[in-house]
Short mmCIF file of C-alpha atoms in Angstrom, two decimals:
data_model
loop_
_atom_site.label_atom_id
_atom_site.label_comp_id
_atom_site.label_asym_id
_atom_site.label_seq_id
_atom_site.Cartn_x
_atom_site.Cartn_y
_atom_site.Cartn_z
CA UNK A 1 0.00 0.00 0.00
CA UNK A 2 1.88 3.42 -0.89
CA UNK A 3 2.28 6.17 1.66
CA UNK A 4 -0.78 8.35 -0.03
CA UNK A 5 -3.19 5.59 0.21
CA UNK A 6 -2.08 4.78 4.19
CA UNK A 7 -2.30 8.29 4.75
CA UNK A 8 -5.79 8.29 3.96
CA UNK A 9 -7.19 5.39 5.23
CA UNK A 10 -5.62 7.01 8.75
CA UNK A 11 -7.76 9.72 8.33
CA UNK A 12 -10.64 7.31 8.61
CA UNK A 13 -9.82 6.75 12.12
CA UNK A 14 -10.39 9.28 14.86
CA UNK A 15 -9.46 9.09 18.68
CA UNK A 16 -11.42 6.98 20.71
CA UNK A 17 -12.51 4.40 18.19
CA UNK A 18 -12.51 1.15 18.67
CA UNK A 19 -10.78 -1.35 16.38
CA UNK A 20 -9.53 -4.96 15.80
CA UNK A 21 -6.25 -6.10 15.17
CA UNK A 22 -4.29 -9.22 15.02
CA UNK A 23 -0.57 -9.19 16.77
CA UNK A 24 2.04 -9.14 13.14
CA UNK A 25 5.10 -8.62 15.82
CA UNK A 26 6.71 -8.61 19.20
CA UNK A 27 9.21 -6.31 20.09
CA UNK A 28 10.20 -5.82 24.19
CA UNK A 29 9.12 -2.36 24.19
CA UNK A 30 5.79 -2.22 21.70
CA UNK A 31 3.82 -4.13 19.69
CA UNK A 32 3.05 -4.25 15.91
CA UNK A 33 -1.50 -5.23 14.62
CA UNK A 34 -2.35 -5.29 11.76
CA UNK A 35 -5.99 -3.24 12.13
CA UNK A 36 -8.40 -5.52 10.47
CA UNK A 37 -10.06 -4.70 7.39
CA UNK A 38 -7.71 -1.65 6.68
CA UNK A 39 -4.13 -3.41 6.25
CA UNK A 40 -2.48 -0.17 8.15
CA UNK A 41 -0.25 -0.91 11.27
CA UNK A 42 -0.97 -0.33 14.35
CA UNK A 43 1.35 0.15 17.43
CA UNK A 44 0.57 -0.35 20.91
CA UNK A 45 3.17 0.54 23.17
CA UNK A 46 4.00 -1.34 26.01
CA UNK A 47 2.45 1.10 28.71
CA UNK A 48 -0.70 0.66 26.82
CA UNK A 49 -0.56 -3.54 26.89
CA UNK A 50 -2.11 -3.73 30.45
CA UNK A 51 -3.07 -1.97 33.57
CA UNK A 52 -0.26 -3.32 35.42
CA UNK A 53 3.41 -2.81 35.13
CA UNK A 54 4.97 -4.74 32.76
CA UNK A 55 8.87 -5.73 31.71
CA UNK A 56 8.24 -7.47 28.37
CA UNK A 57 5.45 -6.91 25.93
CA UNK A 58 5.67 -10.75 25.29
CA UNK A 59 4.41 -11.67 28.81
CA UNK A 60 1.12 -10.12 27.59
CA UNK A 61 0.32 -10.99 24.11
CA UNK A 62 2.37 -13.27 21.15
CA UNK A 63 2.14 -12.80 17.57
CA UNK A 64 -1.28 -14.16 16.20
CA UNK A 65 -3.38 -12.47 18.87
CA UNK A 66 -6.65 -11.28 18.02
CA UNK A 67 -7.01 -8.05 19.82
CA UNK A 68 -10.07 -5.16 21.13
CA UNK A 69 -7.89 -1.73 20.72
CA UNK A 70 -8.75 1.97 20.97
CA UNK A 71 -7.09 4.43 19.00
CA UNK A 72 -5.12 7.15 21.46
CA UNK A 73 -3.02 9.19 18.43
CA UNK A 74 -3.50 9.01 14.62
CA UNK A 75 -0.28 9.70 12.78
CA UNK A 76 0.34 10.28 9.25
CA UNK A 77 1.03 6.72 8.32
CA UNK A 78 -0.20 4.43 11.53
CA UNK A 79 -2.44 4.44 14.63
CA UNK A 80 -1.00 4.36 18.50
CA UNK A 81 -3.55 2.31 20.05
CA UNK A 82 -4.11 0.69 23.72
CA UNK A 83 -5.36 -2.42 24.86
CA UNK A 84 -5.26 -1.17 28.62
CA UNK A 85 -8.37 1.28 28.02
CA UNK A 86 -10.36 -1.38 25.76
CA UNK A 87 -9.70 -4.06 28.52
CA UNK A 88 -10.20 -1.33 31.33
CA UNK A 89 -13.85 -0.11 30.19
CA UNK A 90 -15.15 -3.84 30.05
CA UNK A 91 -13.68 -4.76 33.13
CA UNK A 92 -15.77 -1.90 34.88
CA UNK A 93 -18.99 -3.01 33.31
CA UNK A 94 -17.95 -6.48 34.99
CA UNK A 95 -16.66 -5.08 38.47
CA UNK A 96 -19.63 -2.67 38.84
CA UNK A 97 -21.75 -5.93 38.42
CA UNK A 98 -20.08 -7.64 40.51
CA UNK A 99 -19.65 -5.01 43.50
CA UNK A 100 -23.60 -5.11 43.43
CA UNK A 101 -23.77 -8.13 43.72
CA UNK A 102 -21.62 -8.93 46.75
CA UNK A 103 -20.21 -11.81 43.95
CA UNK A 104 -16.99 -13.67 44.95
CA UNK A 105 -14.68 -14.51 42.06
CA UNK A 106 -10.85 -15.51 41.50
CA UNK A 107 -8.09 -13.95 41.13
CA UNK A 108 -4.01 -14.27 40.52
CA UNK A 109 -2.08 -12.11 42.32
CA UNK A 110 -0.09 -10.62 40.04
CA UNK A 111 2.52 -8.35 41.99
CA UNK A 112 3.26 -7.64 45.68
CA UNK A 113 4.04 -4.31 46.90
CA UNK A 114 4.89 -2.24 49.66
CA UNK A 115 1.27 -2.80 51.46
CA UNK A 116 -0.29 -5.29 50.23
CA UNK A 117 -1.12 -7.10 46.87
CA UNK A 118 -2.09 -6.33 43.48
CA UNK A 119 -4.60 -8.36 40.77
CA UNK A 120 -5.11 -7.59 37.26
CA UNK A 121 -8.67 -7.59 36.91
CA UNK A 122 -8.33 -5.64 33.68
CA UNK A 123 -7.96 -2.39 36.03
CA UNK A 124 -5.60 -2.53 38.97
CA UNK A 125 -7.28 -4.05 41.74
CA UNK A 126 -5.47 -3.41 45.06
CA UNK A 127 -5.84 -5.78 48.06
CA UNK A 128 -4.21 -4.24 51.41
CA UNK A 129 -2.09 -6.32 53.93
CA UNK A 130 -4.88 -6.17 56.73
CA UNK A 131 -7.63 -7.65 54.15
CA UNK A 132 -5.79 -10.91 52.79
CA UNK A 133 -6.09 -12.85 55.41
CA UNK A 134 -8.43 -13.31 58.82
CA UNK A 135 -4.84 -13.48 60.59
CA UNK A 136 -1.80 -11.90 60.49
CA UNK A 137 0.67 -11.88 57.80
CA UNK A 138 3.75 -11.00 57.87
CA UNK A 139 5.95 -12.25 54.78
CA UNK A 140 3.60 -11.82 51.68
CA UNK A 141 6.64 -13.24 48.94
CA UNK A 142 5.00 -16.74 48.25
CA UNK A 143 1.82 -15.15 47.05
CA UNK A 144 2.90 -13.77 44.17
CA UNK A 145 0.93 -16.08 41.02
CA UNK A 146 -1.45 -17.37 43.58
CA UNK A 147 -4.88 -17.19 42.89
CA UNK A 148 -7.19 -16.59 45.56
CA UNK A 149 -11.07 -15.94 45.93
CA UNK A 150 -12.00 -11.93 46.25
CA UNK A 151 -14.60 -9.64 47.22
CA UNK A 152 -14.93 -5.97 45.77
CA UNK A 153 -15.04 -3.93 49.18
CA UNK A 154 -14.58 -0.14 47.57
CA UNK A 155 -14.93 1.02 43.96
CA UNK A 156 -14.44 4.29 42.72
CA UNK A 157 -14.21 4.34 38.87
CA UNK A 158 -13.46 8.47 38.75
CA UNK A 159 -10.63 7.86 41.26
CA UNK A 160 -9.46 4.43 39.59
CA UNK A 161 -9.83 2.74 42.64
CA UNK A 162 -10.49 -0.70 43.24
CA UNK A 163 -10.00 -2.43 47.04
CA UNK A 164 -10.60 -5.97 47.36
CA UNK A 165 -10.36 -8.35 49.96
CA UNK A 166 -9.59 -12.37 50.72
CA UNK A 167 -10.41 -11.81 54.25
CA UNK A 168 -14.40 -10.73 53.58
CA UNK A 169 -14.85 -14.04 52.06
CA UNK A 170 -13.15 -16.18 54.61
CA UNK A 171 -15.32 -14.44 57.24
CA UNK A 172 -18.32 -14.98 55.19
CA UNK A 173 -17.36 -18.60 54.46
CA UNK A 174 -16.96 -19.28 58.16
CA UNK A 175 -20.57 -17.98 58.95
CA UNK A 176 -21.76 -19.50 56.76
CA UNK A 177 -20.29 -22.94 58.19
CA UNK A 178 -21.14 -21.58 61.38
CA UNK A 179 -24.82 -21.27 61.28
CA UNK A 180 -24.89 -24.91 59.47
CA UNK A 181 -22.52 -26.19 62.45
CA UNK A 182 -25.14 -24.40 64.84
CA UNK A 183 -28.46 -26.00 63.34
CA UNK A 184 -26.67 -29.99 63.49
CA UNK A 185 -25.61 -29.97 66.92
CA UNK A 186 -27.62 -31.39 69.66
CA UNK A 187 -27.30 -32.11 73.31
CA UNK A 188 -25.89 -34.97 74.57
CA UNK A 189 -23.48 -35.36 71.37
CA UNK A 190 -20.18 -36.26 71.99
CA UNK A 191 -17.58 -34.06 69.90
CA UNK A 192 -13.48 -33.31 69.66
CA UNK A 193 -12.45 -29.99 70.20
CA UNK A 194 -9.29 -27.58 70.72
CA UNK A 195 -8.96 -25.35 73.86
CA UNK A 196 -8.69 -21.96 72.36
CA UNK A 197 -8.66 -19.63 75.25
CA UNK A 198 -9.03 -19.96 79.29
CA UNK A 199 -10.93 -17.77 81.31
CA UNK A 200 -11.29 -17.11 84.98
CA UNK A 201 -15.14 -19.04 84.66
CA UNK A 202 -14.05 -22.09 82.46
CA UNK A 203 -12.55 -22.89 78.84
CA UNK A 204 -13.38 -22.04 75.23
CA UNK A 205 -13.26 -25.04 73.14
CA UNK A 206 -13.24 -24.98 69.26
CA UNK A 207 -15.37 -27.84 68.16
CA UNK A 208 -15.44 -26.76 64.33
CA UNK A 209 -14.91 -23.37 63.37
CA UNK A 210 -17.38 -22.17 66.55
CA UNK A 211 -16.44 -22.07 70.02
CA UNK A 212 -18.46 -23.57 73.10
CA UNK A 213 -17.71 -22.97 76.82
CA UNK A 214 -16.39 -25.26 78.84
CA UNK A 215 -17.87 -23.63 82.59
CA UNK A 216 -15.12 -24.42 85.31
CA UNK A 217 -17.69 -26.61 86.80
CA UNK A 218 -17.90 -29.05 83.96
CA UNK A 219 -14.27 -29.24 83.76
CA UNK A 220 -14.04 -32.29 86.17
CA UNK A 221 -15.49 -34.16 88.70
CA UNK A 222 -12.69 -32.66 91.30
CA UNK A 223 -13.10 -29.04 92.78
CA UNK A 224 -11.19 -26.96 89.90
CA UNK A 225 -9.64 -23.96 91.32
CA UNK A 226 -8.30 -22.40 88.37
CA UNK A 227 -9.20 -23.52 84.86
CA UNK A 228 -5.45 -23.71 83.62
CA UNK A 229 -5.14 -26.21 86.61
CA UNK A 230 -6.78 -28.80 84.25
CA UNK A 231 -6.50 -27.51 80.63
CA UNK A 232 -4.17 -25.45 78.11
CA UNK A 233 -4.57 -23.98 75.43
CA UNK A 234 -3.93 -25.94 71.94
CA UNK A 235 -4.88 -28.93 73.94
CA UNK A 236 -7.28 -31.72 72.36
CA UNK A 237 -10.25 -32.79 74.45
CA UNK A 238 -13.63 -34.75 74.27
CA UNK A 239 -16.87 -32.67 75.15
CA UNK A 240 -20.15 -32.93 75.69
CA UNK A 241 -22.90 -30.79 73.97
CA UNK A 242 -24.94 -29.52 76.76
CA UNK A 243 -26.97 -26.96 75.12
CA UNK A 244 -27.01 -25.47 72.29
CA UNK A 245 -28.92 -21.40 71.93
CA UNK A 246 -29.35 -20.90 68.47
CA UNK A 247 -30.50 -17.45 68.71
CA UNK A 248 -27.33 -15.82 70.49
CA UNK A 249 -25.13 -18.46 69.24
CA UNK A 250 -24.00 -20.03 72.76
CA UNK A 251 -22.94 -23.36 72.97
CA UNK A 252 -22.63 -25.08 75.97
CA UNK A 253 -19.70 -28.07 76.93
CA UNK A 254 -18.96 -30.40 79.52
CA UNK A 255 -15.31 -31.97 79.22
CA UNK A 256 -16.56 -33.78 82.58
CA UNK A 257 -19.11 -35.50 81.30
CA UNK A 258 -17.06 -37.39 78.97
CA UNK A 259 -14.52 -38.95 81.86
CA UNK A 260 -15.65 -41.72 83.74
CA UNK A 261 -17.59 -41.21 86.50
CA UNK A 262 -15.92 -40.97 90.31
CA UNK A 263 -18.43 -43.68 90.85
CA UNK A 264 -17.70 -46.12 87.90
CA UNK A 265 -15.88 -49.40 89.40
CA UNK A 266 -16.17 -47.75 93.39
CA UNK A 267 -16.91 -51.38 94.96
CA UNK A 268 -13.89 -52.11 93.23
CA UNK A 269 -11.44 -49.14 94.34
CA UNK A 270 -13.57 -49.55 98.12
CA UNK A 271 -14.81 -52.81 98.62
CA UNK A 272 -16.47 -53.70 101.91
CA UNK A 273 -14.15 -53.73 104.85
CA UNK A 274 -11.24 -51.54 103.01
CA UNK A 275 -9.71 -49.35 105.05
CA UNK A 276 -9.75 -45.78 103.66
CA UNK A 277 -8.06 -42.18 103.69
CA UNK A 278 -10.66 -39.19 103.82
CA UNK A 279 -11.57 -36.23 104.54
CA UNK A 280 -14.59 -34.45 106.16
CA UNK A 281 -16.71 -32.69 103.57
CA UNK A 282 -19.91 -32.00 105.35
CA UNK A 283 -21.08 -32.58 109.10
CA UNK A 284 -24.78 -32.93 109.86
CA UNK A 285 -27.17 -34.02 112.54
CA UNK A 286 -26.98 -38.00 112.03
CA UNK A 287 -23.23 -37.86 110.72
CA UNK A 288 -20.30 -37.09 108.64
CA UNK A 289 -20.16 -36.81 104.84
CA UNK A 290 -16.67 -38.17 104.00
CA UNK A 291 -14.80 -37.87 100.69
CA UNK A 292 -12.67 -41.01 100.19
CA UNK A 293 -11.58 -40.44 96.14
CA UNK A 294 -12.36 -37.25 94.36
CA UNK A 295 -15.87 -37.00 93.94
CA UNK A 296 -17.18 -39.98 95.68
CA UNK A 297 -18.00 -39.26 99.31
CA UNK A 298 -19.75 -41.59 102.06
CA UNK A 299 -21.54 -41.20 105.56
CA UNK A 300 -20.14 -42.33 108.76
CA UNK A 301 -23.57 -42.58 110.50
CA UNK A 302 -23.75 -40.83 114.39
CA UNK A 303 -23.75 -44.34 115.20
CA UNK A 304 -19.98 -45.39 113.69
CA UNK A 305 -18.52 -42.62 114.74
CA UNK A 306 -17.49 -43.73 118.26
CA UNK A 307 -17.65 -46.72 120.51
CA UNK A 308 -19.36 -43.85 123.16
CA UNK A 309 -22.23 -42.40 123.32
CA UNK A 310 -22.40 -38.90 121.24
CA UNK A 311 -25.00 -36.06 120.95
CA UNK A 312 -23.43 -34.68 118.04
CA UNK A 313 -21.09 -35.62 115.24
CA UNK A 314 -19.57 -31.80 116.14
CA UNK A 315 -18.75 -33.09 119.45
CA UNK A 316 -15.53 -35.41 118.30
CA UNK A 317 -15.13 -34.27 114.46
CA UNK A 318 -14.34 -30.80 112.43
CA UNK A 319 -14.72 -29.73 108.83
CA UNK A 320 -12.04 -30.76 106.73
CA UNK A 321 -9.92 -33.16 109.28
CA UNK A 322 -8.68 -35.91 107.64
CA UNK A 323 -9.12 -39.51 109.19
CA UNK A 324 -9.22 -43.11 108.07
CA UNK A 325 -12.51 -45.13 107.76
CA UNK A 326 -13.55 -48.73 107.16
CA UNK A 327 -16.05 -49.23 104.47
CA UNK A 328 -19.03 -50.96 105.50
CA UNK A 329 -21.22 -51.25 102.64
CA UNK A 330 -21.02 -50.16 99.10
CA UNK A 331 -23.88 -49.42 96.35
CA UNK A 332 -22.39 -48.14 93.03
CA UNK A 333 -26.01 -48.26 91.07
CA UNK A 334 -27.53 -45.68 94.23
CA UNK A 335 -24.01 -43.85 94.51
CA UNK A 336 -24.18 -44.75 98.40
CA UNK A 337 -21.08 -45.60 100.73
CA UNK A 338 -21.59 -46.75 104.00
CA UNK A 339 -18.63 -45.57 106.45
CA UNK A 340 -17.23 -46.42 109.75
CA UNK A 341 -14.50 -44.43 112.05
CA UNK A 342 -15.23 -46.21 115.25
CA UNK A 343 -14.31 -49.87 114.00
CA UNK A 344 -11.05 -48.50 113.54
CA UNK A 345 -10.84 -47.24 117.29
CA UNK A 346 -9.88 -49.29 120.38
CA UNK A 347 -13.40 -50.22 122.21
CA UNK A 348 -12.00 -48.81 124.97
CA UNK A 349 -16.12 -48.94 126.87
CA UNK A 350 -15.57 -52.96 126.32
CA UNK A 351 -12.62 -53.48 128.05
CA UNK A 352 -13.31 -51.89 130.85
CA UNK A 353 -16.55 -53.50 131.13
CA UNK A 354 -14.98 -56.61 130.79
CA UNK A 355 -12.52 -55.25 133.99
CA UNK A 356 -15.15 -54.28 136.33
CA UNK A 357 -16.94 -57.70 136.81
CA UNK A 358 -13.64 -59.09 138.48
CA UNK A 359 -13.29 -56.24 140.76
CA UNK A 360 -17.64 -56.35 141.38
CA UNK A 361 -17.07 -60.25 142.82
CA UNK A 362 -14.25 -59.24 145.19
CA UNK A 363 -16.06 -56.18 146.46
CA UNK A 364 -19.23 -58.21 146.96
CA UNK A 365 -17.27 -60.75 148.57
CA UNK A 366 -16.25 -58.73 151.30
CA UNK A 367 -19.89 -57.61 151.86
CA UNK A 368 -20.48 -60.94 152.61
CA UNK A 369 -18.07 -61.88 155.22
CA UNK A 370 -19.02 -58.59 156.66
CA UNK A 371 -22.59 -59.31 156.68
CA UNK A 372 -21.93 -62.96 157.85
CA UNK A 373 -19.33 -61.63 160.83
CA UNK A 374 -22.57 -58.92 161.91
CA UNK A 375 -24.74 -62.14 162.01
CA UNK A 376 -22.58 -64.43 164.30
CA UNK A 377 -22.57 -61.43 166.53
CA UNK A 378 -25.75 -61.38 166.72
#
């Protein structure tokens, strides 16, 4: 084509237009189209190839390529056009669409910069440190070609602004599993969980991607006086659904429910006539509540408490002493321990009753030969 004739079929072009053209050459800096159904060249230079910066023109397109352009300068003999605008203005339509929509969608992270992260969604789309993940970050080098799932949280077309964020759908993702977690669990399931953080009133336990309290009550069967006594966090434990309140989204645990009872195999660990350490829980009118193995305690009746007579358990025993008893009867099926203290004790009544007899006859004895000597006076 001479030089008159491309001069004139450039004057059919004006800035703005849109045109087609297919890729006739690579070169690091531009690139060479054909414009379809005109035979001039094109050139798009390599600032005009994408939104993002770029080092080669062939990591964009390769010779062949079909491409959308838009004329930015008409010379005398060839067109300067850009992909970047073409690819920008549809990719707003799309993004506008999809910021309306609340729509999740992927995306490879192209770059990562002083910040945060950068995506080519045809425009620049910038994701900042704090919205990438739902925890902190702090080396960001391995995402770079990564493709993750985004949410549009701030568009501004004027200002060229795009702000998306990883984090919005892992949040959404994990209420999502939440409320479905929330609606399946019942009481009295059994479940593994993770301690994830200890209180002063008990332990929460992560049993799925939603935490449930642990109350320091249902921590054990023993008398807990701090939570981190029995538990840490990180730790893997059984639990038991208590309750579960849909509404404010309050689960209820019980790691103690899962551990055998203090009263599961007790006529083995006390069988009748073992002889026991315990301690005084609880004294009351007819006796002495006495715990003998966390958890389990038994009563030492008024009546086995000592070989004499009593008016009160007070009278011979205190809160909290510690003694020995005998174990006179067990009954794991009612939880009931029968207790003794005095069967431990010397019988000290007996042997003195068994004393006095001998001592009786000879006093009696001499009553008689006194009564017999006043008789033979007579």
């Amino acid at each position: 084509m001479s030089e008159e004739m491309n001069q004139v079929e450039v004057r059919n072009f004006e800035v703005g237009d849109t045109v087609r053209g297919i890729v006739t050459k690579v070169e690091e800096k531009q690139v060479i189209v054909e414009v379809s159904e005109s035979k001039l060249d094109g050139i798009i230079p390599i600032s005009e190839l994408s939104s993002l910066h770029i080092e080669k023109a062939s990591d964009v397109v390769a010779e062949g390529d079909a491409l959308d352009l838009q004329v930015l300068k008409v010379e005398e003999e060839a067109l300067i056009l850009s992909k970047r605008k073409v690819d920008a203005e549809k990719a707003w339509d799309q993004l506008v669409e999809k910021f309306d929509k609340g729509e999740i969608f992927e995306a490879e992270i192209k770059d990562v910069v002083k910040g945060g992260l950068v995506v080519d969604l045809g425009v620049r789309g910038f994701v900042p440190a704090s919205l990438v993940e739902s925890h902190f970050v702090e080396d960001f080098s391995d995402y770079k070609g990564r493709t993750l799932t985004f949410k549009i949280v701030e568009l501004d077309k004027e200002k060229n602004r795009i702000i998306l964020s990883h984090r919005a759908v892992l949040e959404e993702e994990k209420g999502k599993q939440k409320k479905q977690l929330l609606s399946s669990l019942k009481a009295g399931q059994v479940l593994e969980g993770t301690v994830q953080r200890i209180t002063d009133f008990g332990a929460f336990v992560d049993i799925g991607g939603i935490d449930g309290l642990v109350h320091i009550s249902q921590l054990s069967y023993q008398h807990v006086e701090k939570p981190s006594d029995v538990v840490e966090e990180g730790q893997k434990v059984q639990v038991k659904v208590l309750s579960v309140d849909q509404d404010n989204e309050r689960i209820s645990l019980s790691i103690k429910e899962t551990l055998p009872g203090p009263w599961t195999n007790i006529a083995e660990k006390a069988p009748k006539g073992a002889v026991l350490d315990g301690q005084i829980k609880r004294i009351v009118s007819y006796g002495a509540f006495v715990e003998v193995f966390p958890g389990v305690e038994g009563l030492v009746h008024i009546s086995q408490i000592s070989h004499k007579h009593i008016g009160s358990p007070h009278e011979v025993l205190s809160d909290g002493e510690k003694i020995k008893v005998k174990v006179l009867d067990v009954n794991e099926a009612d939880q009931r321990l029968s207790l003794s203290i005095k069967e431990l004790e010397e019988n000290v009544t007996e042997e003195i009753a068994y004393e006095l007899p001998e001592e009786s006859k000879g006093f009696q004895l001499g009553d008689m030969i006194g009564d017999q000597l006043k008789n033979l006076k007579k």
